[in-house]
Short mmCIF file of N, CA and C in Angstrom, two decimals:
data_model
loop_
_atom_site.label_atom_id
_atom_site.label_comp_id
_atom_site.label_asym_id
_atom_site.label_seq_id
_atom_site.Cartn_x
_atom_site.Cartn_y
_atom_site.Cartn_z
N UNK A 19 -12.63 -80.60 5.66
CA UNK A 19 -13.17 -81.73 6.36
C UNK A 19 -12.48 -82.56 6.87
N UNK A 20 -12.06 -83.69 5.31
CA UNK A 20 -11.93 -84.70 5.60
C UNK A 20 -10.03 -84.52 5.67
N UNK A 21 -9.11 -83.20 6.10
CA UNK A 21 -7.89 -82.79 6.83
C UNK A 21 -8.17 -83.30 7.95
N UNK A 22 -9.08 -82.59 8.14
CA UNK A 22 -9.54 -82.71 10.18
C UNK A 22 -9.85 -84.39 10.37
N UNK A 23 -10.42 -84.47 9.65
CA UNK A 23 -11.19 -86.47 9.94
C UNK A 23 -10.09 -87.30 9.67
N UNK A 24 -9.07 -86.69 8.89
CA UNK A 24 -8.08 -87.96 8.33
C UNK A 24 -6.56 -87.62 8.39
N UNK A 25 -6.34 -86.44 9.14
CA UNK A 25 -5.15 -85.73 9.05
C UNK A 25 -4.64 -85.56 8.41
N UNK A 26 -3.36 -85.94 7.92
CA UNK A 26 -2.86 -85.57 6.96
C UNK A 26 -2.78 -86.41 5.59
N UNK A 27 -3.41 -87.87 5.72
CA UNK A 27 -3.52 -88.57 4.28
C UNK A 27 -4.56 -88.98 4.69
N UNK A 28 -5.89 -88.68 3.59
CA UNK A 28 -7.46 -89.55 4.02
C UNK A 28 -7.51 -90.39 3.12
N UNK A 29 -6.21 -91.11 2.88
CA UNK A 29 -5.97 -92.39 2.28
C UNK A 29 -5.81 -93.34 3.34
N UNK A 30 -5.44 -93.25 4.18
CA UNK A 30 -5.62 -93.68 5.80
C UNK A 30 -5.59 -93.81 7.09
N UNK A 31 -7.45 -94.07 7.44
CA UNK A 31 -7.95 -93.27 8.29
C UNK A 31 -7.54 -94.32 9.45
N UNK A 32 -7.69 -93.59 10.56
CA UNK A 32 -6.69 -93.97 11.55
C UNK A 32 -7.81 -94.06 13.04
N UNK A 33 -7.63 -94.78 13.27
CA UNK A 33 -8.15 -95.21 14.99
C UNK A 33 -9.75 -95.26 15.16
N UNK A 34 -9.99 -94.67 16.40
CA UNK A 34 -11.34 -94.29 16.54
C UNK A 34 -12.21 -94.03 15.37
N UNK A 35 -11.37 -93.09 14.85
CA UNK A 35 -12.55 -92.35 13.68
C UNK A 35 -13.03 -93.64 12.64
N UNK A 36 -11.87 -94.73 12.50
CA UNK A 36 -11.92 -95.53 11.24
C UNK A 36 -12.71 -96.29 11.65
N UNK A 37 -13.03 -97.21 13.22
CA UNK A 37 -13.75 -97.69 13.63
C UNK A 37 -14.98 -97.25 13.50
N UNK A 38 -15.35 -96.28 14.21
CA UNK A 38 -16.74 -95.17 13.78
C UNK A 38 -17.31 -95.46 12.35
N UNK A 39 -16.47 -95.70 11.57
CA UNK A 39 -16.73 -95.39 10.26
C UNK A 39 -17.42 -96.32 9.69
N UNK A 40 -16.32 -97.64 10.19
CA UNK A 40 -16.47 -99.50 9.68
C UNK A 40 -18.11 -99.85 10.28
N UNK A 41 -18.09 -99.65 11.67
CA UNK A 41 -19.05 -100.10 12.07
C UNK A 41 -20.57 -98.77 11.41
N UNK A 42 -20.70 -98.12 11.08
CA UNK A 42 -21.59 -97.19 10.24
C UNK A 42 -21.67 -97.85 9.36
N UNK A 43 -20.76 -98.05 8.38
CA UNK A 43 -20.46 -99.01 6.78
C UNK A 43 -21.49 -100.24 7.53
N UNK A 44 -20.95 -100.75 7.68
CA UNK A 44 -21.74 -102.33 7.87
C UNK A 44 -22.99 -102.37 8.29
N UNK A 45 -23.39 -100.75 9.51
CA UNK A 45 -24.76 -100.83 10.11
C UNK A 45 -25.10 -100.44 8.29
N UNK A 46 -25.31 -99.65 7.73
CA UNK A 46 -25.73 -99.24 6.61
C UNK A 46 -26.30 -100.07 5.53
N UNK A 47 -24.90 -100.41 5.00
CA UNK A 47 -25.04 -101.74 3.99
C UNK A 47 -25.37 -103.35 4.44
N UNK A 48 -24.96 -103.35 5.54
CA UNK A 48 -25.59 -104.84 5.72
C UNK A 48 -26.65 -105.04 6.65
N UNK A 49 -26.28 -104.42 7.56
CA UNK A 49 -27.93 -104.01 8.47
C UNK A 49 -27.31 -104.09 9.84
N UNK A 50 -26.28 -105.14 10.13
CA UNK A 50 -25.83 -105.22 11.16
C UNK A 50 -24.51 -105.38 11.80
N UNK A 51 -23.37 -105.31 12.81
CA UNK A 51 -22.17 -105.15 12.90
C UNK A 51 -21.77 -106.40 13.02
N UNK A 52 -20.67 -106.95 12.71
CA UNK A 52 -20.49 -108.04 13.14
C UNK A 52 -19.62 -108.17 14.31
N UNK A 53 -19.31 -107.41 14.74
CA UNK A 53 -17.98 -107.01 16.18
C UNK A 53 -18.96 -106.80 17.28
N UNK A 54 -20.55 -106.70 16.89
CA UNK A 54 -21.21 -106.31 18.83
C UNK A 54 -20.56 -104.94 19.10
N UNK A 55 -20.81 -103.99 18.28
CA UNK A 55 -20.11 -103.18 18.88
C UNK A 55 -21.49 -101.93 19.33
N UNK A 56 -21.26 -101.21 20.76
CA UNK A 56 -22.50 -100.42 21.02
C UNK A 56 -22.35 -99.52 20.07
N UNK A 57 -23.47 -98.71 20.39
CA UNK A 57 -23.13 -96.89 19.71
C UNK A 57 -22.86 -96.23 20.53
N UNK A 58 -21.22 -96.51 21.21
CA UNK A 58 -20.70 -95.71 22.27
C UNK A 58 -20.69 -94.27 21.68
N UNK A 59 -20.64 -93.12 23.01
CA UNK A 59 -20.01 -92.20 22.32
C UNK A 59 -18.62 -91.55 22.79
N UNK A 60 -18.11 -91.10 21.39
CA UNK A 60 -16.11 -91.27 21.68
C UNK A 60 -16.02 -89.64 21.65
N UNK A 61 -15.31 -89.58 23.15
CA UNK A 61 -15.34 -87.69 23.37
C UNK A 61 -14.21 -87.34 22.65
N UNK A 62 -12.71 -87.81 22.32
CA UNK A 62 -11.77 -87.67 21.19
C UNK A 62 -12.33 -87.08 20.05
N UNK A 63 -13.31 -87.96 19.36
CA UNK A 63 -13.82 -88.17 18.14
C UNK A 63 -14.47 -86.55 17.83
N UNK A 64 -15.25 -86.55 18.85
CA UNK A 64 -16.32 -85.56 19.49
C UNK A 64 -15.34 -83.92 19.76
N UNK A 65 -14.56 -84.24 19.77
CA UNK A 65 -13.88 -82.68 20.86
C UNK A 65 -12.85 -82.76 19.25
N UNK A 66 -12.80 -83.33 18.18
CA UNK A 66 -11.81 -83.46 16.91
C UNK A 66 -12.73 -82.54 16.26
N UNK A 67 -14.28 -83.48 15.84
CA UNK A 67 -14.82 -82.79 15.17
C UNK A 67 -15.67 -81.50 15.51
N UNK A 68 -15.69 -81.14 17.15
CA UNK A 68 -16.70 -79.94 17.19
C UNK A 68 -15.81 -78.68 17.44
N UNK A 69 -14.07 -78.68 17.67
CA UNK A 69 -13.45 -77.95 17.30
C UNK A 69 -12.43 -77.99 16.17
N UNK A 70 -12.45 -78.63 15.60
CA UNK A 70 -12.53 -78.66 13.92
C UNK A 70 -10.39 -78.63 14.17
N UNK A 71 -10.21 -79.78 14.97
CA UNK A 71 -8.76 -80.13 15.36
C UNK A 71 -8.90 -81.93 14.69
N UNK A 72 -7.47 -82.30 13.90
CA UNK A 72 -7.16 -83.68 13.56
C UNK A 72 -7.20 -84.43 15.78
N UNK A 73 -7.64 -85.90 15.24
CA UNK A 73 -7.91 -86.56 16.32
C UNK A 73 -6.77 -86.65 17.10
N UNK A 74 -5.54 -86.81 16.71
CA UNK A 74 -4.02 -86.61 17.00
C UNK A 74 -4.14 -85.42 18.02
N UNK A 75 -4.79 -83.92 17.96
CA UNK A 75 -4.86 -82.74 18.59
C UNK A 75 -6.06 -83.03 20.13
N UNK A 76 -6.83 -83.80 19.60
CA UNK A 76 -8.17 -83.85 20.88
C UNK A 76 -7.45 -84.79 22.26
N UNK A 77 -6.78 -85.39 22.19
CA UNK A 77 -6.15 -85.91 23.49
C UNK A 77 -5.99 -85.12 24.52
N UNK A 78 -6.76 -85.71 26.01
CA UNK A 78 -6.59 -84.93 26.94
C UNK A 78 -5.30 -84.12 27.77
N UNK A 79 -4.43 -84.43 26.82
CA UNK A 79 -2.68 -83.31 27.40
C UNK A 79 -3.02 -82.62 26.47
N UNK A 80 -3.96 -82.34 25.29
CA UNK A 80 -3.70 -81.65 23.96
C UNK A 80 -4.81 -80.72 24.09
N UNK A 81 -5.95 -80.93 25.08
CA UNK A 81 -7.14 -80.16 24.79
C UNK A 81 -7.46 -78.30 24.35
N UNK A 82 -7.71 -77.58 23.57
CA UNK A 82 -7.96 -76.20 23.69
C UNK A 82 -8.55 -75.82 25.18
N UNK A 83 -7.43 -74.72 25.55
CA UNK A 83 -7.90 -74.22 27.21
C UNK A 83 -9.11 -74.45 27.04
N UNK A 84 -10.22 -74.12 25.97
CA UNK A 84 -11.94 -73.85 26.95
C UNK A 84 -12.19 -75.34 27.48
N UNK A 85 -11.56 -75.96 27.03
CA UNK A 85 -11.80 -77.82 27.45
C UNK A 85 -11.21 -78.09 28.64
N UNK A 86 -10.25 -77.12 28.80
CA UNK A 86 -9.28 -78.59 29.89
C UNK A 86 -10.15 -77.85 31.02
N UNK A 87 -9.65 -79.16 32.13
CA UNK A 87 -10.38 -79.24 33.33
C UNK A 87 -9.33 -79.49 34.55
N UNK A 88 -9.98 -79.17 35.71
CA UNK A 88 -8.83 -79.45 36.96
C UNK A 88 -8.49 -80.32 37.47
N UNK A 89 -9.36 -81.88 37.00
CA UNK A 89 -9.46 -82.78 37.39
C UNK A 89 -7.76 -83.53 36.97
N UNK A 90 -7.62 -84.04 38.02
CA UNK A 90 -6.39 -84.80 37.58
C UNK A 90 -6.83 -86.16 37.30
N UNK A 91 -5.86 -86.38 35.85
CA UNK A 91 -6.00 -88.27 35.42
C UNK A 91 -5.04 -88.44 36.21
N UNK A 92 -6.00 -89.52 37.28
CA UNK A 92 -5.25 -90.77 38.13
C UNK A 92 -4.76 -92.18 37.11
N UNK A 93 -5.74 -92.07 36.70
CA UNK A 93 -6.08 -93.43 36.29
C UNK A 93 -6.49 -94.44 37.50
N UNK A 94 -7.52 -93.75 37.89
CA UNK A 94 -8.25 -94.22 38.60
C UNK A 94 -9.67 -94.08 38.36
N UNK A 95 -10.28 -94.97 38.69
CA UNK A 95 -11.96 -95.07 37.08
C UNK A 95 -12.59 -93.82 37.79
N UNK A 96 -13.29 -93.59 39.11
CA UNK A 96 -14.06 -92.82 39.34
C UNK A 96 -13.69 -91.49 39.10
N UNK A 97 -11.93 -90.98 39.26
CA UNK A 97 -11.47 -89.54 39.22
C UNK A 97 -11.54 -88.86 37.93
N UNK A 98 -11.43 -90.69 37.04
CA UNK A 98 -11.10 -90.21 35.31
C UNK A 98 -12.29 -90.23 34.69
N UNK A 99 -13.36 -90.87 35.15
CA UNK A 99 -15.08 -90.31 34.92
C UNK A 99 -14.99 -89.07 35.16
N UNK A 100 -15.06 -88.68 36.37
CA UNK A 100 -15.53 -87.74 36.53
C UNK A 100 -14.61 -86.05 35.48
N UNK A 101 -13.73 -86.42 35.54
CA UNK A 101 -12.63 -85.38 34.32
C UNK A 101 -13.39 -85.34 33.26
N UNK A 102 -13.95 -87.08 33.01
CA UNK A 102 -13.97 -87.08 31.65
C UNK A 102 -16.15 -86.23 31.34
N UNK A 103 -16.27 -86.25 32.54
CA UNK A 103 -17.47 -85.50 32.36
C UNK A 103 -17.50 -84.16 32.22
N UNK A 104 -16.42 -83.39 33.01
CA UNK A 104 -15.89 -82.13 32.85
C UNK A 104 -15.85 -81.95 31.61
N UNK A 105 -15.53 -82.47 30.70
CA UNK A 105 -14.33 -82.19 29.53
C UNK A 105 -16.02 -82.43 28.90
N UNK A 106 -16.66 -83.24 29.02
CA UNK A 106 -18.07 -82.89 28.10
C UNK A 106 -18.92 -82.05 28.49
N UNK A 107 -18.99 -82.09 29.60
CA UNK A 107 -19.89 -80.98 29.93
C UNK A 107 -19.17 -79.31 29.29
N UNK A 108 -18.43 -79.19 29.14
CA UNK A 108 -18.00 -78.28 29.00
C UNK A 108 -17.32 -78.06 27.15
N UNK A 109 -17.26 -79.44 26.51
CA UNK A 109 -17.90 -79.46 25.19
C UNK A 109 -18.93 -79.06 24.52
N UNK A 110 -20.55 -79.81 25.79
CA UNK A 110 -21.50 -79.43 24.89
C UNK A 110 -21.95 -78.05 25.34
N UNK A 111 -21.23 -77.17 26.19
CA UNK A 111 -21.36 -75.75 26.57
C UNK A 111 -20.92 -75.12 25.11
N UNK A 112 -19.71 -75.31 24.54
CA UNK A 112 -18.87 -75.07 23.63
C UNK A 112 -20.20 -75.36 22.47
N UNK A 113 -20.24 -76.19 22.37
CA UNK A 113 -21.41 -76.57 21.07
C UNK A 113 -22.39 -75.69 21.23
N UNK A 114 -23.24 -75.63 22.31
CA UNK A 114 -24.64 -74.56 22.55
C UNK A 114 -24.38 -72.99 22.41
N UNK A 115 -22.75 -72.68 22.59
CA UNK A 115 -22.41 -71.36 22.31
C UNK A 115 -22.14 -71.30 20.75
N UNK A 116 -21.85 -72.14 20.06
CA UNK A 116 -21.48 -72.24 18.79
C UNK A 116 -22.66 -72.19 18.04
N UNK A 117 -23.48 -72.98 18.42
CA UNK A 117 -25.23 -73.18 17.39
C UNK A 117 -26.41 -71.42 18.31
N UNK A 118 -25.63 -71.00 19.17
CA UNK A 118 -26.14 -69.34 19.20
C UNK A 118 -27.37 -69.60 20.54
N UNK A 119 -26.76 -70.64 21.16
CA UNK A 119 -27.99 -70.74 22.55
C UNK A 119 -27.47 -70.05 23.74
#
């Protein structure tokens, strides 16, 4: 599990995963976060954990075939939101399959 979460070196957590852990740490031990972060859902980390791959391989350009969508990534908010929703739907379907639902 550590190899998936921290890729090569578990002593150097990176990016969004580290931010999520830091947020959890503050909530757990202080009761609040000084950063005023919300409990947002991070699709890249969800793909990483669900598929058992490092976050560096969970980006849109490197998604597993089962999660790849036709919607082009145009940098237009509406188009990109549709693409993210399609990836999320496929991810949840994959989770259901893994749980036998």
